[in-house]
PDB file of C-alpha atoms in Angstrom:
ATOM      1  CA  MET A   3      78.378 -22.113  -7.635  1.00  0.00           C
ATOM      2  CA  ALA A   4      79.905 -20.624  -4.552  1.00  0.00           C
ATOM      3  CA  GLY A   5      81.604 -23.191  -2.370  1.00  0.00           C
ATOM      4  CA  HIS A   6      82.484 -25.526  -5.228  1.00  0.00           C
ATOM      5  CA  LEU A   7      86.042 -26.302  -6.238  1.00  0.00           C
ATOM      6  CA  ALA A   8      86.967 -24.861  -9.611  1.00  0.00           C
ATOM      7  CA  VAL A   9      89.188 -27.884 -10.318  1.00  0.00           C
ATOM      8  CA  LYS A  10      88.677 -31.386  -8.944  1.00  0.00           C
ATOM      9  CA  VAL A  11      91.174 -34.191  -9.337  1.00  0.00           C
ATOM     10  CA  SER A  12      89.834 -37.718  -9.285  1.00  0.00           C
ATOM     11  CA  VAL A  13      91.384 -41.106  -9.818  1.00  0.00           C
ATOM     12  CA  LYS A  14      89.706 -44.116 -11.368  1.00  0.00           C
ATOM     13  CA  VAL A  15      91.705 -47.295 -10.987  1.00  0.00           C
ATOM     14  CA  ARG A  16      91.603 -49.683 -13.938  1.00  0.00           C
ATOM     15  CA  PRO A  17      90.156 -53.110 -13.121  1.00  0.00           C
ATOM     16  CA  GLY A  18      92.854 -55.712 -12.754  1.00  0.00           C
ATOM     17  CA  ALA A  19      95.555 -53.212 -11.836  1.00  0.00           C
ATOM     18  CA  GLY A  20      96.854 -55.392  -9.010  1.00  0.00           C
ATOM     19  CA  ALA A  21      99.515 -52.922  -7.935  1.00  0.00           C
ATOM     20  CA  VAL A  22      97.006 -50.163  -7.252  1.00  0.00           C
ATOM     21  CA  GLY A  23      94.279 -49.967  -4.616  1.00  0.00           C
ATOM     22  CA  VAL A  24      91.758 -47.417  -3.434  1.00  0.00           C
ATOM     23  CA  GLY A  25      91.635 -46.851   0.302  1.00  0.00           C
ATOM     24  CA  PRO A  26      89.415 -44.856   2.649  1.00  0.00           C
ATOM     25  CA  GLY A  27      89.292 -41.095   2.365  1.00  0.00           C
ATOM     26  CA  GLY A  28      90.219 -40.958  -1.325  1.00  0.00           C
ATOM     27  CA  ARG A  29      93.676 -42.424  -0.777  1.00  0.00           C
ATOM     28  CA  VAL A  30      95.271 -44.335  -3.645  1.00  0.00           C
ATOM     29  CA  ARG A  31      97.874 -46.934  -2.724  1.00  0.00           C
ATOM     30  CA  VAL A  32     100.521 -47.910  -5.283  1.00  0.00           C
ATOM     31  CA  ARG A  33     102.599 -50.982  -4.487  1.00  0.00           C
ATOM     32  CA  GLY A  34     106.023 -51.208  -6.108  1.00  0.00           C
ATOM     33  CA  GLY A  35     106.442 -53.633  -8.954  1.00  0.00           C
ATOM     34  CA  GLY A  36     109.701 -52.704 -10.583  1.00  0.00           C
ATOM     35  CA  GLY A  37     108.039 -50.969 -13.508  1.00  0.00           C
ATOM     36  CA  GLY A  38     108.114 -47.357 -12.419  1.00  0.00           C
ATOM     37  CA  GLY A  39     104.757 -46.315 -13.807  1.00  0.00           C
ATOM     38  CA  ALA A  40     101.851 -44.739 -12.036  1.00  0.00           C
ATOM     39  CA  GLY A  41     103.432 -42.399  -9.556  1.00  0.00           C
ATOM     40  CA  GLY A  42     105.211 -44.841  -7.306  1.00  0.00           C
ATOM     41  CA  GLY A  43     108.354 -46.157  -8.924  1.00  0.00           C
ATOM     42  CA  ASP A  44     109.778 -49.306  -7.373  1.00  0.00           C
ATOM     43  CA  ASP A  45     108.928 -48.317  -3.808  1.00  0.00           C
ATOM     44  CA  GLY A  46     105.247 -47.569  -4.298  1.00  0.00           C
ATOM     45  CA  GLY A  47     103.505 -45.013  -2.156  1.00  0.00           C
ATOM     46  CA  GLU A  48     100.205 -43.518  -1.152  1.00  0.00           C
ATOM     47  CA  PHE A  49      98.683 -40.434  -2.714  1.00  0.00           C
ATOM     48  CA  GLY A  50      95.651 -38.362  -1.731  1.00  0.00           C
ATOM     49  CA  TYR A  51      93.240 -36.710  -4.151  1.00  0.00           C
ATOM     50  CA  ALA A  52      90.947 -33.784  -3.437  1.00  0.00           C
ATOM     51  CA  ALA A  53      87.799 -35.274  -4.861  1.00  0.00           C
ATOM     52  CA  HIS A  54      87.309 -38.962  -5.435  1.00  0.00           C
ATOM     53  CA  ALA A  55      89.127 -42.218  -5.941  1.00  0.00           C
ATOM     54  CA  LEU A  56      87.118 -44.904  -7.679  1.00  0.00           C
ATOM     55  CA  GLY A  57      88.022 -48.540  -8.044  1.00  0.00           C
ATOM     56  CA  GLY A  58      86.885 -51.157 -10.510  1.00  0.00           C
ATOM     57  CA  SER A  59      84.917 -50.805 -13.681  1.00  0.00           C
ATOM     58  CA  ASP A  60      81.688 -49.255 -12.392  1.00  0.00           C
ATOM     59  CA  GLN A  61      80.892 -46.918 -15.282  1.00  0.00           C
ATOM     60  CA  ARG A  62      77.576 -45.757 -13.820  1.00  0.00           C
ATOM     61  CA  GLY A  63      79.298 -44.880 -10.528  1.00  0.00           C
ATOM     62  CA  ALA A  64      82.058 -43.014 -12.358  1.00  0.00           C
ATOM     63  CA  PHE A  65      79.431 -41.023 -14.243  1.00  0.00           C
ATOM     64  CA  ARG A  66      77.410 -40.209 -11.107  1.00  0.00           C
ATOM     65  CA  THR A  67      80.488 -39.201  -9.131  1.00  0.00           C
ATOM     66  CA  LEU A  68      82.547 -37.398 -11.755  1.00  0.00           C
ATOM     67  CA  ALA A  69      80.268 -36.096 -14.483  1.00  0.00           C
ATOM     68  CA  LEU A  70      76.697 -35.754 -13.217  1.00  0.00           C
ATOM     69  CA  PRO A  71      77.537 -32.668 -11.091  1.00  0.00           C
ATOM     70  CA  MET A  72      79.025 -31.146 -14.252  1.00  0.00           C
ATOM     71  CA  VAL A  73      75.790 -31.779 -16.152  1.00  0.00           C
ATOM     72  CA  GLN A  74      73.908 -29.655 -13.613  1.00  0.00           C
ATOM     73  CA  SER A  75      76.558 -26.942 -13.904  1.00  0.00           C
ATOM     74  CA  LEU A  76      76.168 -27.040 -17.684  1.00  0.00           C
ATOM     75  CA  ARG A  77      72.416 -26.636 -17.302  1.00  0.00           C
ATOM     76  CA  ASP A  78      73.108 -23.640 -15.036  1.00  0.00           C
ATOM     77  CA  GLY A  79      75.149 -22.031 -17.828  1.00  0.00           C
ATOM     78  CA  PHE A  80      78.701 -22.845 -16.764  1.00  0.00           C
ATOM     79  CA  ASP A  81      81.398 -24.218 -19.066  1.00  0.00           C
ATOM     80  CA  CYS A  82      82.842 -27.566 -17.975  1.00  0.00           C
ATOM     81  CA  THR A  83      85.782 -29.732 -18.961  1.00  0.00           C
ATOM     82  CA  LEU A  84      86.287 -33.378 -18.112  1.00  0.00           C
ATOM     83  CA  MET A  85      89.728 -34.689 -18.970  1.00  0.00           C
ATOM     84  CA  ALA A  86      91.150 -38.197 -18.738  1.00  0.00           C
ATOM     85  CA  TYR A  87      94.913 -38.541 -18.487  1.00  0.00           C
ATOM     86  CA  GLY A  88      97.090 -41.568 -17.949  1.00  0.00           C
ATOM     87  CA  GLN A  89      99.421 -44.172 -19.319  1.00  0.00           C
ATOM     88  CA  THR A  90      98.617 -46.303 -22.339  1.00  0.00           C
ATOM     89  CA  GLY A  91      96.244 -49.079 -21.304  1.00  0.00           C
ATOM     90  CA  SER A  92      95.121 -47.354 -18.101  1.00  0.00           C
ATOM     91  CA  GLY A  93      91.440 -47.231 -19.114  1.00  0.00           C
ATOM     92  CA  LYS A  94      90.923 -43.662 -20.351  1.00  0.00           C
ATOM     93  CA  THR A  95      89.034 -44.622 -23.512  1.00  0.00           C
ATOM     94  CA  HIS A  96      86.974 -47.184 -21.580  1.00  0.00           C
ATOM     95  CA  THR A  97      85.993 -44.688 -18.883  1.00  0.00           C
ATOM     96  CA  MET A  98      85.165 -41.881 -21.277  1.00  0.00           C
ATOM     97  CA  GLY A  99      83.260 -44.246 -23.567  1.00  0.00           C
ATOM     98  CA  ALA A 100      84.892 -43.441 -26.859  1.00  0.00           C
ATOM     99  CA  GLY A 101      84.441 -46.991 -28.146  1.00  0.00           C
ATOM    100  CA  SER A 102      81.628 -48.185 -30.380  1.00  0.00           C
ATOM    101  CA  LEU A 103      78.335 -48.218 -28.456  1.00  0.00           C
ATOM    102  CA  ALA A 104      77.076 -51.072 -30.618  1.00  0.00           C
ATOM    103  CA  GLU A 105      79.636 -53.354 -28.998  1.00  0.00           C
ATOM    104  CA  VAL A 106      79.245 -52.206 -25.373  1.00  0.00           C
ATOM    105  CA  ALA A 107      76.882 -53.631 -22.754  1.00  0.00           C
ATOM    106  CA  ALA A 108      74.612 -50.981 -21.204  1.00  0.00           C
ATOM    107  CA  GLU A 109      76.406 -51.075 -17.830  1.00  0.00           C
ATOM    108  CA  GLN A 110      79.759 -50.444 -19.564  1.00  0.00           C
ATOM    109  CA  VAL A 111      78.706 -47.306 -21.479  1.00  0.00           C
ATOM    110  CA  GLY A 112      81.177 -44.557 -20.652  1.00  0.00           C
ATOM    111  CA  VAL A 113      80.916 -41.014 -19.393  1.00  0.00           C
ATOM    112  CA  ILE A 114      80.551 -39.143 -22.708  1.00  0.00           C
ATOM    113  CA  PRO A 115      77.439 -40.984 -23.971  1.00  0.00           C
ATOM    114  CA  ARG A 116      75.855 -40.695 -20.518  1.00  0.00           C
ATOM    115  CA  VAL A 117      76.486 -36.924 -20.380  1.00  0.00           C
ATOM    116  CA  VAL A 118      75.044 -36.453 -23.876  1.00  0.00           C
ATOM    117  CA  GLU A 119      71.977 -38.505 -22.929  1.00  0.00           C
ATOM    118  CA  GLN A 120      71.421 -36.428 -19.768  1.00  0.00           C
ATOM    119  CA  LEU A 121      71.799 -33.155 -21.654  1.00  0.00           C
ATOM    120  CA  PHE A 122      69.344 -34.123 -24.379  1.00  0.00           C
ATOM    121  CA  ASN A 123      66.863 -35.444 -21.800  1.00  0.00           C
ATOM    122  CA  ALA A 124      67.055 -32.054 -20.079  1.00  0.00           C
ATOM    123  CA  LEU A 125      66.622 -30.288 -23.424  1.00  0.00           C
ATOM    124  CA  GLU A 126      63.512 -32.326 -24.241  1.00  0.00           C
ATOM    125  CA  ALA A 127      62.067 -31.643 -20.767  1.00  0.00           C
ATOM    126  CA  SER A 128      62.768 -27.907 -20.868  1.00  0.00           C
ATOM    127  CA  GLY A 129      59.983 -25.397 -21.102  1.00  0.00           C
ATOM    128  CA  PRO A 130      59.086 -23.489 -24.257  1.00  0.00           C
ATOM    129  CA  ASP A 131      60.651 -20.303 -22.873  1.00  0.00           C
ATOM    130  CA  GLU A 132      64.081 -21.873 -22.338  1.00  0.00           C
ATOM    131  CA  VAL A 133      66.714 -21.223 -24.972  1.00  0.00           C
ATOM    132  CA  TRP A 134      69.645 -23.608 -25.317  1.00  0.00           C
ATOM    133  CA  ALA A 135      72.956 -23.257 -27.108  1.00  0.00           C
ATOM    134  CA  LEU A 136      74.922 -26.488 -26.931  1.00  0.00           C
ATOM    135  CA  ARG A 137      78.507 -26.880 -28.122  1.00  0.00           C
ATOM    136  CA  VAL A 138      80.372 -30.105 -27.454  1.00  0.00           C
ATOM    137  CA  SER A 139      83.956 -30.982 -28.299  1.00  0.00           C
ATOM    138  CA  PHE A 140      85.626 -34.337 -28.000  1.00  0.00           C
ATOM    139  CA  LEU A 141      89.333 -34.731 -28.601  1.00  0.00           C
ATOM    140  CA  GLU A 142      91.541 -37.795 -28.274  1.00  0.00           C
ATOM    141  CA  ILE A 143      95.279 -37.228 -28.603  1.00  0.00           C
ATOM    142  CA  TYR A 144      97.790 -39.959 -29.318  1.00  0.00           C
ATOM    143  CA  ASN A 145     101.572 -39.585 -29.176  1.00  0.00           C
TER     144      ASN A 145
END
C-alpha cells in the first residue's frame, strides 16, 4: 500500500444543491445564499479536497471512485472505513444506500450494497486455499 494516502477526503454534491458546484481539479464552489450552511456562510467560497469531488447523483461513479479502491484494500487484508458526514438532507443516506433496496432502482443503489456485493463475489471466486474472515459494521447516528 505504499504511496497511498491513509486518509482521503472526498465531496459528493447532492443533486439539486444549486448553491454548490464542482469545478476542475477537485474544487468545490459554494455560492452564498444567506443560509450559512455548507462551509461558505453568506459570502460563499471555494474549497479544495485531496481526493475527489463528485457532482450529481451518479451512485455507480461514487462507488467506483470512493469505495472500489477500498474493496481491493480489504481483499489485501487492510481495514477500511468509509464515513459520510454532512448536514441533514445533504444526501448521506442516499449515497451510502441505507434505504430499502426493494424501493430503489438499480442505478440508485448506494455504496454499502455495492461493496457487500463486490466482497461476496470475490469470496465466491476465491480459491479453496483462501481463508476469509469478514466483519462488517454499519452505524447511523442521529442527533
